[in-house]
CSV table of C-alpha atoms in Angstrom, one decimal:
chain,number,residue,atom,x,y,z
X,843,UNK,CA,79.4,140.7,122.9
X,844,UNK,CA,82.9,138.9,121.9
X,845,UNK,CA,82.8,136.5,118.8
X,846,UNK,CA,82.4,132.8,119.7
X,847,UNK,CA,85.7,130.7,119.8
X,848,UNK,CA,86.8,128.8,116.8
X,849,UNK,CA,86.1,125.0,117.2
X,850,UNK,CA,89.3,123.0,116.7
X,851,UNK,CA,89.5,119.4,115.3
X,852,UNK,CA,93.3,117.8,115.8
X,853,UNK,CA,94.1,115.3,113.0
X,854,UNK,CA,96.7,112.9,113.6
X,855,UNK,CA,97.4,110.3,111.1
X,856,UNK,CA,99.0,106.7,112.3
X,857,UNK,CA,100.5,103.5,110.9
X,858,UNK,CA,101.9,101.1,113.3
X,859,UNK,CA,102.1,103.4,116.2
X,860,UNK,CA,101.1,101.7,119.0
X,861,UNK,CA,104.4,102.5,121.0
X,862,UNK,CA,104.0,106.4,120.6
X,863,UNK,CA,100.6,107.1,120.1
X,864,UNK,CA,99.6,106.9,123.9
X,865,UNK,CA,102.1,109.2,124.8
X,866,UNK,CA,101.1,111.7,121.7
X,867,UNK,CA,97.1,111.9,123.1
X,868,UNK,CA,98.6,112.4,126.6
X,869,UNK,CA,100.2,115.6,125.4
X,870,UNK,CA,97.0,117.5,124.0
X,871,UNK,CA,96.7,120.7,125.5
X,872,UNK,CA,93.7,121.1,127.6
X,873,UNK,CA,90.7,123.1,126.9
X,874,UNK,CA,91.5,123.9,123.4
X,875,UNK,CA,90.9,120.8,121.0
X,876,UNK,CA,87.2,120.2,120.7
X,877,UNK,CA,87.5,116.9,118.6
X,878,UNK,CA,90.2,114.5,118.0
X,879,UNK,CA,90.3,112.3,115.0
X,880,UNK,CA,93.1,109.6,114.9
X,881,UNK,CA,93.2,108.7,111.0
X,882,UNK,CA,94.6,104.9,110.9
X,883,UNK,CA,96.1,103.6,107.6
X,884,UNK,CA,95.9,99.8,108.3
X,885,UNK,CA,98.0,99.7,111.0
X,886,UNK,CA,98.9,95.9,112.0
X,887,UNK,CA,100.0,96.1,116.0
X,888,UNK,CA,97.0,97.3,117.6
X,889,UNK,CA,97.3,101.2,117.2
X,890,UNK,CA,93.4,101.5,116.5
X,891,UNK,CA,92.5,99.4,119.6
X,892,UNK,CA,94.8,101.6,122.1
X,893,UNK,CA,93.5,104.9,120.5
X,894,UNK,CA,89.7,103.6,120.8
X,895,UNK,CA,91.0,102.2,124.6
X,896,UNK,CA,91.6,105.6,125.6
X,897,UNK,CA,88.7,107.0,124.7
X,898,UNK,CA,89.3,108.7,121.4
X,899,UNK,CA,88.0,108.3,117.8
X,900,UNK,CA,89.3,106.3,115.3
X,901,UNK,CA,89.0,107.2,111.6
X,902,UNK,CA,89.7,104.2,109.1
X,903,UNK,CA,91.8,105.6,106.6
X,904,UNK,CA,90.3,104.4,102.5
X,905,UNK,CA,93.4,104.0,100.8
X,906,UNK,CA,97.1,104.2,101.8
X,907,UNK,CA,99.4,107.1,102.3
X,908,UNK,CA,100.3,110.3,104.5
X,909,UNK,CA,98.3,112.3,102.0
X,910,UNK,CA,95.6,109.8,101.8
X,911,UNK,CA,95.5,110.0,105.6
X,912,UNK,CA,95.0,113.6,106.1
X,913,UNK,CA,92.3,113.9,103.4
X,914,UNK,CA,90.5,111.4,105.1
X,915,UNK,CA,90.3,113.7,108.0
X,916,UNK,CA,89.7,116.5,106.5
X,917,UNK,CA,86.5,115.1,105.3
X,918,UNK,CA,85.4,114.1,109.0
X,919,UNK,CA,86.4,117.2,110.5
X,920,UNK,CA,83.6,119.3,112.1
X,921,UNK,CA,85.3,122.3,113.3
X,922,UNK,CA,86.5,125.6,112.4
X,923,UNK,CA,90.1,124.7,112.2
X,924,UNK,CA,92.0,121.8,111.6
X,925,UNK,CA,95.3,121.3,113.4
X,926,UNK,CA,97.3,118.6,112.0
X,927,UNK,CA,100.0,116.4,114.1
X,928,UNK,CA,102.0,113.4,113.8
X,929,UNK,CA,101.5,110.4,116.0
X,930,UNK,CA,105.6,109.7,116.4
X,931,UNK,CA,106.2,112.1,119.8
X,932,UNK,CA,108.3,114.3,117.5
X,933,UNK,CA,105.6,117.2,117.6
X,934,UNK,CA,105.5,119.9,120.5
X,935,UNK,CA,102.0,119.8,120.9
X,936,UNK,CA,102.4,122.7,123.4
X,937,UNK,CA,102.7,124.7,120.2
X,938,UNK,CA,99.1,124.0,119.0
X,939,UNK,CA,97.8,127.6,120.9
X,940,UNK,CA,100.4,129.3,119.0
X,941,UNK,CA,99.6,128.5,115.9
X,942,UNK,CA,96.0,128.8,116.3
X,943,UNK,CA,96.9,132.5,117.9
X,944,UNK,CA,98.2,132.6,114.6
X,945,UNK,CA,95.1,131.6,112.5
X,946,UNK,CA,93.0,134.0,115.1
X,947,UNK,CA,95.3,136.9,113.9
X,948,UNK,CA,94.2,136.5,110.0
X,949,UNK,CA,96.3,133.6,108.8
X,950,UNK,CA,94.2,131.3,107.0
X,951,UNK,CA,97.1,128.5,107.3
X,952,UNK,CA,99.9,128.7,110.3
X,953,UNK,CA,102.9,126.5,110.0
X,954,UNK,CA,105.0,125.3,112.5
X,955,UNK,CA,108.9,125.5,111.1
X,956,UNK,CA,112.1,123.9,112.9
X,957,UNK,CA,114.3,126.7,111.1
X,958,UNK,CA,113.0,130.0,112.5
X,959,UNK,CA,115.1,131.3,115.8
X,960,UNK,CA,113.8,129.5,119.2
X,961,UNK,CA,113.3,126.2,117.3
X,962,UNK,CA,115.3,123.5,115.8
X,963,UNK,CA,115.5,119.7,115.6
X,964,UNK,CA,116.6,116.8,117.3
X,965,UNK,CA,115.8,114.3,114.6
X,966,UNK,CA,117.5,116.0,111.5
X,967,UNK,CA,120.2,114.1,109.6
X,968,UNK,CA,122.5,115.6,106.7
X,969,UNK,CA,120.5,114.1,104.0
X,970,UNK,CA,117.0,115.5,105.5
X,971,UNK,CA,118.4,119.0,106.4
X,972,UNK,CA,119.9,119.2,102.9
X,973,UNK,CA,117.1,118.1,101.4
X,974,UNK,CA,114.4,120.0,103.0
X,975,UNK,CA,116.3,123.1,102.5
X,976,UNK,CA,116.4,122.4,98.7
X,977,UNK,CA,112.8,122.0,98.3
X,978,UNK,CA,112.0,124.7,100.5
X,979,UNK,CA,114.3,127.4,98.5
X,980,UNK,CA,112.6,125.9,95.1
X,981,UNK,CA,109.0,125.8,96.3
X,982,UNK,CA,109.8,129.5,97.9
X,983,UNK,CA,111.1,130.6,94.3
X,984,UNK,CA,108.9,128.8,92.1
X,985,UNK,CA,105.5,129.4,94.0
X,986,UNK,CA,106.0,132.0,96.2
X,987,UNK,CA,105.2,129.9,99.4
X,988,UNK,CA,106.2,131.6,102.1
X,989,UNK,CA,107.5,129.0,104.2
X,990,UNK,CA,111.0,128.3,106.0
X,991,UNK,CA,110.2,124.6,106.1
X,992,UNK,CA,107.9,123.1,103.8
X,993,UNK,CA,108.3,119.6,104.6
X,994,UNK,CA,107.4,120.0,108.3
X,995,UNK,CA,103.6,119.9,108.0
X,996,UNK,CA,102.8,121.1,111.6
X,997,UNK,CA,99.7,123.3,110.7
X,998,UNK,CA,96.7,124.9,111.4
X,999,UNK,CA,94.1,126.3,108.9
X,1000,UNK,CA,91.1,127.7,108.3
X,1001,UNK,CA,87.8,124.9,107.1
X,1002,UNK,CA,87.5,127.3,103.8
X,1003,UNK,CA,91.4,125.9,103.1
X,1004,UNK,CA,91.0,122.3,103.3
X,1005,UNK,CA,87.7,122.6,102.2
X,1006,UNK,CA,89.1,124.2,98.7
X,1007,UNK,CA,92.3,122.7,98.6
X,1008,UNK,CA,92.1,118.9,97.2
X,1009,UNK,CA,95.1,117.9,96.1
X,1010,UNK,CA,95.2,114.3,94.0
X,1011,UNK,CA,98.6,113.2,95.7
X,1012,UNK,CA,98.3,110.7,98.3
X,1013,UNK,CA,101.8,110.3,99.7
X,1014,UNK,CA,104.3,112.5,101.7
X,1015,UNK,CA,104.1,114.6,98.6
X,1016,UNK,CA,100.5,115.6,99.7
X,1017,UNK,CA,102.5,118.4,101.7
X,1018,UNK,CA,104.3,120.5,98.8
X,1019,UNK,CA,101.1,120.1,96.5
X,1020,UNK,CA,98.8,121.5,99.2
X,1021,UNK,CA,101.0,124.4,100.1
X,1022,UNK,CA,101.5,125.2,96.7
X,1023,UNK,CA,97.7,125.1,95.7
X,1024,UNK,CA,97.0,127.4,98.9
X,1025,UNK,CA,99.2,129.7,97.8
X,1026,UNK,CA,97.9,130.0,94.4
X,1027,UNK,CA,94.5,130.4,95.8
X,1028,UNK,CA,95.4,133.3,97.8
X,1029,UNK,CA,95.1,132.0,101.3
X,1030,UNK,CA,97.5,134.1,104.0
X,1031,UNK,CA,100.2,132.2,105.5
X,1032,UNK,CA,102.1,132.7,109.0
X,1033,UNK,CA,105.2,130.5,110.5
X,1034,UNK,CA,105.7,130.3,114.2
X,1035,UNK,CA,109.1,128.6,115.6
X,1036,UNK,CA,108.3,124.8,116.5
X,1037,UNK,CA,111.0,122.2,118.0
X,1038,UNK,CA,111.2,118.6,116.9
X,1039,UNK,CA,112.1,115.9,119.2
X,1040,UNK,CA,113.0,112.5,118.1
X,1041,UNK,CA,110.3,110.3,117.5
X,1042,UNK,CA,109.7,108.3,120.7
X,1043,UNK,CA,109.2,104.8,119.1
X,1044,UNK,CA,108.8,103.0,115.8
X,1045,UNK,CA,110.5,104.3,112.8
X,1046,UNK,CA,109.8,106.7,109.7
X,1047,UNK,CA,107.5,105.9,107.1
X,1048,UNK,CA,109.6,108.8,104.9
X,1049,UNK,CA,111.8,107.4,102.0
X,1050,UNK,CA,114.3,110.1,101.5
X,1051,UNK,CA,115.0,109.0,97.9
X,1052,UNK,CA,111.5,108.0,96.7
X,1053,UNK,CA,109.3,110.7,98.7
X,1054,UNK,CA,112.1,113.0,97.1
X,1055,UNK,CA,111.2,112.0,93.6
X,1056,UNK,CA,107.3,112.5,94.3
X,1057,UNK,CA,108.0,115.7,95.4
X,1058,UNK,CA,110.0,116.8,92.4
X,1059,UNK,CA,107.3,115.2,90.2
X,1060,UNK,CA,104.6,117.2,91.7
X,1061,UNK,CA,106.6,120.2,91.6
X,1062,UNK,CA,107.0,120.0,87.9
X,1063,UNK,CA,103.3,119.3,87.4
X,1064,UNK,CA,102.5,121.9,89.2
X,1065,UNK,CA,105.0,124.5,87.3
X,1066,UNK,CA,103.5,123.4,84.0
X,1067,UNK,CA,99.7,124.3,85.2
């Protein structure tokens, strides 16, 4: 008898993405996702109402920030595996089966990367590309995180990972803290190529300078642990 299929929760943080989220939800691959959680961070543009009209569950984020939204999604997830995706239309959701295949093959955390062969990005600026390359190099060198694209948190992970790793960060820097702690805990990583598209609507919530400083602060704190 074959082992039962892993159940999968898709977590999508939102903040004022009413013009993009509908298209993202339509792209969810059929027959793969068992539960969809749209975690809303106090949108004022009607995003939660649209999501509910489309028949999907909305989790109201208690605090603020990207990391706080992901943590809220983890707390509500019922699946054996959680997949993280953005609400701006930039992720290629057809890659979800490839992330899940990497987990089924033995990875605890499977990450998408824009910098592997057969991937790429339509939304990279010079500042973002240089910054990401620098952070990726430092995090690989200092902490041994086996990722070629540490700031692209298109990920699938087993329940034991997100129940074990509980970062204190609430903003974009949550990604770095999560990956460092998952590596220290001995979880197995895998990567797949994944192309990033331009966001379909709205504006980015990432501030390159402020978020970069917060990431450096997290790295310094984790290096001293």
